[in-house]
PDB file of C-alpha atoms in Angstrom:
ATOM      1  CA  MET A   1      -6.641  74.844 167.938  1.00  0.00           C
ATOM      2  CA  GLN A   2      -8.157  72.603 170.575  1.00  0.00           C
ATOM      3  CA  ALA A   3      -5.146  72.264 173.597  1.00  0.00           C
ATOM      4  CA  TRP A   4      -3.569  68.797 174.307  1.00  0.00           C
ATOM      5  CA  ASN A   5      -5.581  67.697 177.481  1.00  0.00           C
ATOM      6  CA  PRO A   6      -5.287  63.927 178.310  1.00  0.00           C
ATOM      7  CA  PHE A   7      -7.578  64.529 181.303  1.00  0.00           C
ATOM      8  CA  ARG A   8     -10.630  65.012 179.217  1.00  0.00           C
ATOM      9  CA  LYS A   9     -10.389  61.226 177.752  1.00  0.00           C
ATOM     10  CA  LEU A  10     -10.633  59.724 181.316  1.00  0.00           C
ATOM     11  CA  THR A  11     -14.022  58.348 181.548  1.00  0.00           C
ATOM     12  CA  GLY A  12     -15.956  58.492 184.802  1.00  0.00           C
ATOM     13  CA  PHE A  13     -15.084  55.497 186.370  1.00  0.00           C
ATOM     14  CA  GLU A  14     -11.374  56.480 185.550  1.00  0.00           C
ATOM     15  CA  TRP A  15     -11.875  59.719 187.189  1.00  0.00           C
ATOM     16  CA  GLY A  16     -13.431  58.364 190.326  1.00  0.00           C
ATOM     17  CA  LEU A  17     -10.403  55.527 190.728  1.00  0.00           C
ATOM     18  CA  TRP A  18      -8.009  58.036 190.296  1.00  0.00           C
ATOM     19  CA  LEU A  19      -9.549  60.228 192.696  1.00  0.00           C
ATOM     20  CA  PHE A  20     -10.166  57.489 194.816  1.00  0.00           C
ATOM     21  CA  SER A  21      -6.616  56.623 194.713  1.00  0.00           C
ATOM     22  CA  LEU A  22      -5.325  59.959 195.430  1.00  0.00           C
ATOM     23  CA  ALA A  23      -7.473  60.249 198.621  1.00  0.00           C
ATOM     24  CA  MET A  24      -6.347  56.757 199.961  1.00  0.00           C
ATOM     25  CA  VAL A  25      -2.532  57.761 199.291  1.00  0.00           C
ATOM     26  CA  THR A  26      -2.795  61.036 201.480  1.00  0.00           C
ATOM     27  CA  LEU A  27      -4.816  59.588 204.106  1.00  0.00           C
ATOM     28  CA  SER A  28      -2.487  56.701 204.504  1.00  0.00           C
ATOM     29  CA  PHE A  29       0.206  59.685 204.662  1.00  0.00           C
ATOM     30  CA  LEU A  30      -1.631  61.128 207.220  1.00  0.00           C
ATOM     31  CA  PHE A  31      -2.426  58.090 209.474  1.00  0.00           C
ATOM     32  CA  GLY A  32       1.638  56.962 209.010  1.00  0.00           C
ATOM     33  CA  GLY A  33       3.276  60.304 209.074  1.00  0.00           C
ATOM     34  CA  GLY A  34       6.853  60.139 207.074  1.00  0.00           C
ATOM     35  CA  HIS A  35       8.888  62.221 204.696  1.00  0.00           C
ATOM     36  CA  PRO A  36       6.732  64.066 202.101  1.00  0.00           C
ATOM     37  CA  LEU A  37       8.594  62.697 199.415  1.00  0.00           C
ATOM     38  CA  THR A  38       7.076  59.294 200.147  1.00  0.00           C
ATOM     39  CA  LEU A  39       3.712  61.009 199.667  1.00  0.00           C
ATOM     40  CA  ALA A  40       4.637  62.563 196.583  1.00  0.00           C
ATOM     41  CA  ALA A  41       5.901  59.672 194.755  1.00  0.00           C
ATOM     42  CA  SER A  42       2.959  57.846 195.415  1.00  0.00           C
ATOM     43  CA  LEU A  43       0.768  60.639 194.087  1.00  0.00           C
ATOM     44  CA  ILE A  44       2.737  60.519 191.087  1.00  0.00           C
ATOM     45  CA  GLY A  45       2.785  56.921 191.173  1.00  0.00           C
ATOM     46  CA  VAL A  46      -1.129  56.194 191.104  1.00  0.00           C
ATOM     47  CA  THR A  47      -1.444  59.048 188.368  1.00  0.00           C
ATOM     48  CA  ALA A  48       1.156  57.686 185.929  1.00  0.00           C
ATOM     49  CA  LEU A  49      -0.522  54.427 185.689  1.00  0.00           C
ATOM     50  CA  ILE A  50      -4.020  55.865 184.960  1.00  0.00           C
ATOM     51  CA  PHE A  51      -2.369  57.441 181.847  1.00  0.00           C
ATOM     52  CA  VAL A  52      -0.147  54.175 181.079  1.00  0.00           C
ATOM     53  CA  ALA A  53      -3.581  51.919 181.189  1.00  0.00           C
ATOM     54  CA  LYS A  54      -4.953  54.010 178.626  1.00  0.00           C
ATOM     55  CA  GLY A  55      -1.980  53.729 176.600  1.00  0.00           C
ATOM     56  CA  GLU A  56      -1.200  57.859 176.598  1.00  0.00           C
ATOM     57  CA  VAL A  57       2.227  58.740 176.352  1.00  0.00           C
ATOM     58  CA  LEU A  58       2.137  60.869 179.211  1.00  0.00           C
ATOM     59  CA  GLY A  59       2.275  57.917 181.555  1.00  0.00           C
ATOM     60  CA  GLN A  60       5.525  57.139 180.076  1.00  0.00           C
ATOM     61  CA  ILE A  61       6.536  60.805 180.915  1.00  0.00           C
ATOM     62  CA  LEU A  62       5.022  60.656 184.501  1.00  0.00           C
ATOM     63  CA  THR A  63       6.375  57.076 185.254  1.00  0.00           C
ATOM     64  CA  VAL A  64      10.147  58.240 184.722  1.00  0.00           C
ATOM     65  CA  VAL A  65       9.207  61.417 187.324  1.00  0.00           C
ATOM     66  CA  PHE A  66       7.963  58.699 189.679  1.00  0.00           C
ATOM     67  CA  SER A  67      11.024  56.701 189.399  1.00  0.00           C
ATOM     68  CA  LEU A  68      13.188  59.272 190.465  1.00  0.00           C
ATOM     69  CA  ALA A  69      11.225  59.788 193.294  1.00  0.00           C
ATOM     70  CA  TYR A  70      10.815  56.294 194.154  1.00  0.00           C
ATOM     71  CA  ALA A  71      14.226  55.465 193.899  1.00  0.00           C
ATOM     72  CA  ALA A  72      15.145  58.083 196.622  1.00  0.00           C
ATOM     73  CA  VAL A  73      12.245  56.842 199.011  1.00  0.00           C
ATOM     74  CA  SER A  74      13.717  53.328 198.586  1.00  0.00           C
ATOM     75  CA  LEU A  75      16.944  54.226 199.434  1.00  0.00           C
ATOM     76  CA  ARG A  76      15.960  55.677 202.303  1.00  0.00           C
ATOM     77  CA  PHE A  77      14.900  52.084 203.544  1.00  0.00           C
ATOM     78  CA  ARG A  78      18.163  50.528 201.898  1.00  0.00           C
ATOM     79  CA  TYR A  79      16.120  48.996 199.023  1.00  0.00           C
ATOM     80  CA  TYR A  80      18.977  49.134 196.809  1.00  0.00           C
ATOM     81  CA  GLY A  81      17.513  46.695 194.624  1.00  0.00           C
ATOM     82  CA  GLU A  82      14.238  48.954 193.717  1.00  0.00           C
ATOM     83  CA  MET A  83      16.367  51.935 193.859  1.00  0.00           C
ATOM     84  CA  ILE A  84      18.776  50.328 191.085  1.00  0.00           C
ATOM     85  CA  THR A  85      16.115  49.291 189.260  1.00  0.00           C
ATOM     86  CA  TYR A  86      14.056  52.258 188.937  1.00  0.00           C
ATOM     87  CA  LEU A  87      16.977  54.586 188.075  1.00  0.00           C
ATOM     88  CA  GLY A  88      18.800  51.861 185.908  1.00  0.00           C
ATOM     89  CA  MET A  89      16.212  50.048 184.438  1.00  0.00           C
ATOM     90  CA  THR A  90      12.553  51.277 184.419  1.00  0.00           C
ATOM     91  CA  ALA A  91      13.382  55.010 183.917  1.00  0.00           C
ATOM     92  CA  PRO A  92      15.397  54.672 181.001  1.00  0.00           C
ATOM     93  CA  ILE A  93      12.707  51.928 179.366  1.00  0.00           C
ATOM     94  CA  ALA A  94      10.077  54.511 180.278  1.00  0.00           C
ATOM     95  CA  VAL A  95      12.140  57.326 178.423  1.00  0.00           C
ATOM     96  CA  MET A  96      12.711  54.543 175.281  1.00  0.00           C
ATOM     97  CA  SER A  97       9.014  53.750 175.443  1.00  0.00           C
ATOM     98  CA  VAL A  98       7.779  57.410 175.077  1.00  0.00           C
ATOM     99  CA  VAL A  99      10.014  57.058 171.335  1.00  0.00           C
ATOM    100  CA  SER A 100       8.892  54.014 170.841  1.00  0.00           C
ATOM    101  CA  TRP A 101       4.783  54.752 171.521  1.00  0.00           C
ATOM    102  CA  LEU A 102       5.012  58.224 169.823  1.00  0.00           C
ATOM    103  CA  LYS A 103       6.589  56.386 166.526  1.00  0.00           C
ATOM    104  CA  HIS A 104       3.787  53.978 166.890  1.00  0.00           C
ATOM    105  CA  PRO A 105       0.567  55.762 167.372  1.00  0.00           C
ATOM    106  CA  TYR A 106      -2.794  53.241 167.137  1.00  0.00           C
ATOM    107  CA  GLN A 107      -3.779  56.365 164.737  1.00  0.00           C
ATOM    108  CA  ALA A 108      -2.348  59.018 162.992  1.00  0.00           C
ATOM    109  CA  GLY A 109      -2.383  62.147 165.403  1.00  0.00           C
ATOM    110  CA  LYS A 110      -3.399  59.572 168.413  1.00  0.00           C
ATOM    111  CA  SER A 111      -1.324  59.667 171.568  1.00  0.00           C
ATOM    112  CA  GLU A 112      -2.292  55.890 172.247  1.00  0.00           C
ATOM    113  CA  VAL A 113       0.080  53.012 171.058  1.00  0.00           C
ATOM    114  CA  ALA A 114      -0.487  50.488 168.525  1.00  0.00           C
ATOM    115  CA  VAL A 115      -0.131  46.683 170.250  1.00  0.00           C
ATOM    116  CA  ALA A 116       3.176  44.328 168.964  1.00  0.00           C
ATOM    117  CA  ARG A 117       3.136  41.005 169.307  1.00  0.00           C
ATOM    118  CA  LEU A 118       6.302  39.251 170.920  1.00  0.00           C
ATOM    119  CA  THR A 119       8.145  36.928 167.991  1.00  0.00           C
ATOM    120  CA  ALA A 120       9.705  33.563 169.429  1.00  0.00           C
ATOM    121  CA  GLY A 121      13.202  35.676 169.139  1.00  0.00           C
ATOM    122  CA  GLN A 122      12.062  38.346 171.969  1.00  0.00           C
ATOM    123  CA  ILE A 123      10.679  35.623 174.164  1.00  0.00           C
ATOM    124  CA  ALA A 124      13.809  33.538 174.190  1.00  0.00           C
ATOM    125  CA  TRP A 125      15.951  37.085 174.950  1.00  0.00           C
ATOM    126  CA  MET A 126      13.270  38.308 177.357  1.00  0.00           C
ATOM    127  CA  SER A 127      13.901  34.999 179.287  1.00  0.00           C
ATOM    128  CA  GLY A 128      17.500  34.687 178.841  1.00  0.00           C
ATOM    129  CA  LEU A 129      18.025  38.212 179.786  1.00  0.00           C
ATOM    130  CA  GLY A 130      15.695  37.636 182.473  1.00  0.00           C
ATOM    131  CA  LEU A 131      17.487  34.652 184.657  1.00  0.00           C
ATOM    132  CA  ILE A 132      20.866  36.827 183.820  1.00  0.00           C
ATOM    133  CA  VAL A 133      19.781  39.897 185.448  1.00  0.00           C
ATOM    134  CA  THR A 134      18.013  38.235 188.973  1.00  0.00           C
ATOM    135  CA  VAL A 135      20.911  35.921 189.348  1.00  0.00           C
ATOM    136  CA  LEU A 136      23.319  38.742 188.842  1.00  0.00           C
ATOM    137  CA  PHE A 137      21.455  41.465 191.162  1.00  0.00           C
ATOM    138  CA  TYR A 138      20.894  38.456 193.797  1.00  0.00           C
ATOM    139  CA  PHE A 139      24.701  39.192 194.755  1.00  0.00           C
ATOM    140  CA  ILE A 140      24.887  42.466 194.213  1.00  0.00           C
ATOM    141  CA  LEU A 141      22.116  43.283 196.533  1.00  0.00           C
ATOM    142  CA  ALA A 142      23.585  40.535 199.138  1.00  0.00           C
ATOM    143  CA  TYR A 143      27.040  42.635 198.788  1.00  0.00           C
ATOM    144  CA  PHE A 144      25.225  45.808 199.736  1.00  0.00           C
ATOM    145  CA  GLU A 145      22.978  44.108 202.657  1.00  0.00           C
ATOM    146  CA  THR A 146      19.629  44.932 201.197  1.00  0.00           C
ATOM    147  CA  ALA A 147      16.776  44.532 202.876  1.00  0.00           C
ATOM    148  CA  ASN A 148      14.430  41.616 202.406  1.00  0.00           C
ATOM    149  CA  LEU A 149      16.792  40.573 200.255  1.00  0.00           C
ATOM    150  CA  LEU A 150      14.468  37.713 198.636  1.00  0.00           C
ATOM    151  CA  VAL A 151      11.885  39.568 197.939  1.00  0.00           C
ATOM    152  CA  SER A 152      13.968  42.424 196.526  1.00  0.00           C
ATOM    153  CA  THR A 153      15.468  40.029 194.176  1.00  0.00           C
ATOM    154  CA  VAL A 154      11.875  38.511 192.922  1.00  0.00           C
ATOM    155  CA  SER A 155      11.033  42.406 192.097  1.00  0.00           C
ATOM    156  CA  ILE A 156      14.009  42.752 189.914  1.00  0.00           C
ATOM    157  CA  LEU A 157      12.696  39.932 187.891  1.00  0.00           C
ATOM    158  CA  THR A 158       8.966  40.742 187.566  1.00  0.00           C
ATOM    159  CA  SER A 159      10.118  44.550 187.021  1.00  0.00           C
ATOM    160  CA  PHE A 160      12.343  43.611 184.319  1.00  0.00           C
ATOM    161  CA  LEU A 161       9.641  41.374 182.947  1.00  0.00           C
ATOM    162  CA  ALA A 162       7.385  44.296 182.983  1.00  0.00           C
ATOM    163  CA  SER A 163       9.550  46.650 181.427  1.00  0.00           C
ATOM    164  CA  TYR A 164      10.779  44.683 178.726  1.00  0.00           C
ATOM    165  CA  LEU A 165       6.897  43.554 177.568  1.00  0.00           C
ATOM    166  CA  MET A 166       6.263  47.269 178.178  1.00  0.00           C
ATOM    167  CA  PHE A 167       8.926  48.333 175.358  1.00  0.00           C
ATOM    168  CA  CYS A 168       8.271  45.659 173.395  1.00  0.00           C
ATOM    169  CA  ARG A 169       4.384  47.235 173.353  1.00  0.00           C
ATOM    170  CA  SER A 170       3.177  43.984 174.092  1.00  0.00           C
ATOM    171  CA  PRO A 171      -0.668  43.506 176.209  1.00  0.00           C
ATOM    172  CA  ALA A 172       1.111  40.786 177.983  1.00  0.00           C
ATOM    173  CA  TYR A 173       3.010  43.435 180.007  1.00  0.00           C
ATOM    174  CA  ALA A 174      -0.206  43.856 182.379  1.00  0.00           C
ATOM    175  CA  LEU A 175       0.371  40.303 183.749  1.00  0.00           C
ATOM    176  CA  ALA A 176       4.144  41.144 184.773  1.00  0.00           C
ATOM    177  CA  TYR A 177       3.140  44.681 186.256  1.00  0.00           C
ATOM    178  CA  ALA A 178       0.443  42.998 188.139  1.00  0.00           C
ATOM    179  CA  ALA A 179       2.829  40.127 189.842  1.00  0.00           C
ATOM    180  CA  ASN A 180       5.491  42.912 190.001  1.00  0.00           C
ATOM    181  CA  ASP A 181       2.629  44.573 191.944  1.00  0.00           C
ATOM    182  CA  LEU A 182       2.137  41.969 194.042  1.00  0.00           C
ATOM    183  CA  VAL A 183       5.689  41.851 195.026  1.00  0.00           C
ATOM    184  CA  LEU A 184       6.018  45.275 195.726  1.00  0.00           C
ATOM    185  CA  ILE A 185       2.916  45.094 198.088  1.00  0.00           C
ATOM    186  CA  VAL A 186       4.717  42.361 200.278  1.00  0.00           C
ATOM    187  CA  LEU A 187       8.046  44.577 199.946  1.00  0.00           C
ATOM    188  CA  TRP A 188       6.269  47.490 201.510  1.00  0.00           C
ATOM    189  CA  VAL A 189       4.174  45.662 203.920  1.00  0.00           C
ATOM    190  CA  LEU A 190       7.361  44.675 205.466  1.00  0.00           C
ATOM    191  CA  ALA A 191       8.927  48.621 205.722  1.00  0.00           C
ATOM    192  CA  ALA A 192       6.130  49.736 206.876  1.00  0.00           C
ATOM    193  CA  MET A 193       5.837  47.186 209.515  1.00  0.00           C
ATOM    194  CA  ASP A 194       9.162  48.670 210.795  1.00  0.00           C
ATOM    195  CA  SER A 195       7.798  52.245 210.198  1.00  0.00           C
ATOM    196  CA  LEU A 196       4.201  53.428 209.694  1.00  0.00           C
ATOM    197  CA  SER A 197       5.406  56.309 207.372  1.00  0.00           C
ATOM    198  CA  TYR A 198       5.877  54.124 204.419  1.00  0.00           C
ATOM    199  CA  LEU A 199       2.203  52.935 204.444  1.00  0.00           C
ATOM    200  CA  PRO A 200       1.529  55.220 201.641  1.00  0.00           C
ATOM    201  CA  MET A 201       3.741  53.155 199.262  1.00  0.00           C
ATOM    202  CA  VAL A 202       1.529  50.166 200.517  1.00  0.00           C
ATOM    203  CA  VAL A 203      -1.475  52.084 199.573  1.00  0.00           C
ATOM    204  CA  CYS A 204       0.321  53.456 195.796  1.00  0.00           C
ATOM    205  CA  PHE A 205       0.895  49.431 195.087  1.00  0.00           C
ATOM    206  CA  ALA A 206      -2.437  48.099 196.233  1.00  0.00           C
ATOM    207  CA  MET A 207      -3.760  50.822 193.637  1.00  0.00           C
ATOM    208  CA  PHE A 208      -1.505  49.676 190.882  1.00  0.00           C
ATOM    209  CA  PHE A 209      -2.528  45.992 191.761  1.00  0.00           C
ATOM    210  CA  CYS A 210      -6.063  47.276 191.109  1.00  0.00           C
ATOM    211  CA  LYS A 211      -5.473  49.304 188.064  1.00  0.00           C
ATOM    212  CA  SER A 212      -3.398  46.215 186.656  1.00  0.00           C
ATOM    213  CA  ASN A 213      -6.430  44.031 187.236  1.00  0.00           C
ATOM    214  CA  LYS A 214      -8.344  46.448 184.926  1.00  0.00           C
ATOM    215  CA  LYS A 215      -5.833  46.453 182.351  1.00  0.00           C
ATOM    216  CA  LEU A 216      -5.877  42.421 182.515  1.00  0.00           C
ATOM    217  CA  ARG A 217     -10.207  42.655 181.974  1.00  0.00           C
ATOM    218  CA  THR A 218     -10.128  45.161 179.348  1.00  0.00           C
ATOM    219  CA  GLY A 219      -6.657  45.539 177.852  1.00  0.00           C
ATOM    220  CA  CYS A 220      -5.175  49.152 177.312  1.00  0.00           C
ATOM    221  CA  ILE A 221      -3.128  49.020 174.222  1.00  0.00           C
ATOM    222  CA  ALA A 222      -4.999  49.559 171.006  1.00  0.00           C
ATOM    223  CA  GLU A 223      -5.333  46.605 168.532  1.00  0.00           C
TER     224      GLU A 223
END
């Protein structure tokens, strides 16, 4: 019986993009210094997204690990919104997505997930909950004196939309993730202006954005 090896499914381009991402994150860490956890979180993150982009369940598993490491890095810079979002929303939804994706494979015996289309009811729920979550967290983050409050609040909204669409197995999640990546690039650029030790997070989300663009062009969940 052939051992499960998701890496053998990567194309030459995907191998190149992944290795390039690892190299860029590592170089930015060597340049800026800082805590090894920042490097570890960034390396796990760019690896997770490679497999999420292919609709592989492994991507969701790695997303859970990334969420824990990323939350710890966010806490160090008082990005409490990021910490709460990834521990309280991204990680749990990634766990639920693992179950959902395993239950809805593209083909029997395959690890790629099948696509689902949003209903009008799901869109209404997403819009309503997104508004409530954003307003609620603005005041929560303001109370805890979160760094870069307005950008952090926008990140809450884009993270929620991306996670909701991911769980629903909607191809539109790639658009939400692309928007979230742009917000996070701005967020960590602001942090890196204070300390270059956060530069790997800028590179990490820049790689996320490049891969999100690839998902938008090609799609990642099997029809």
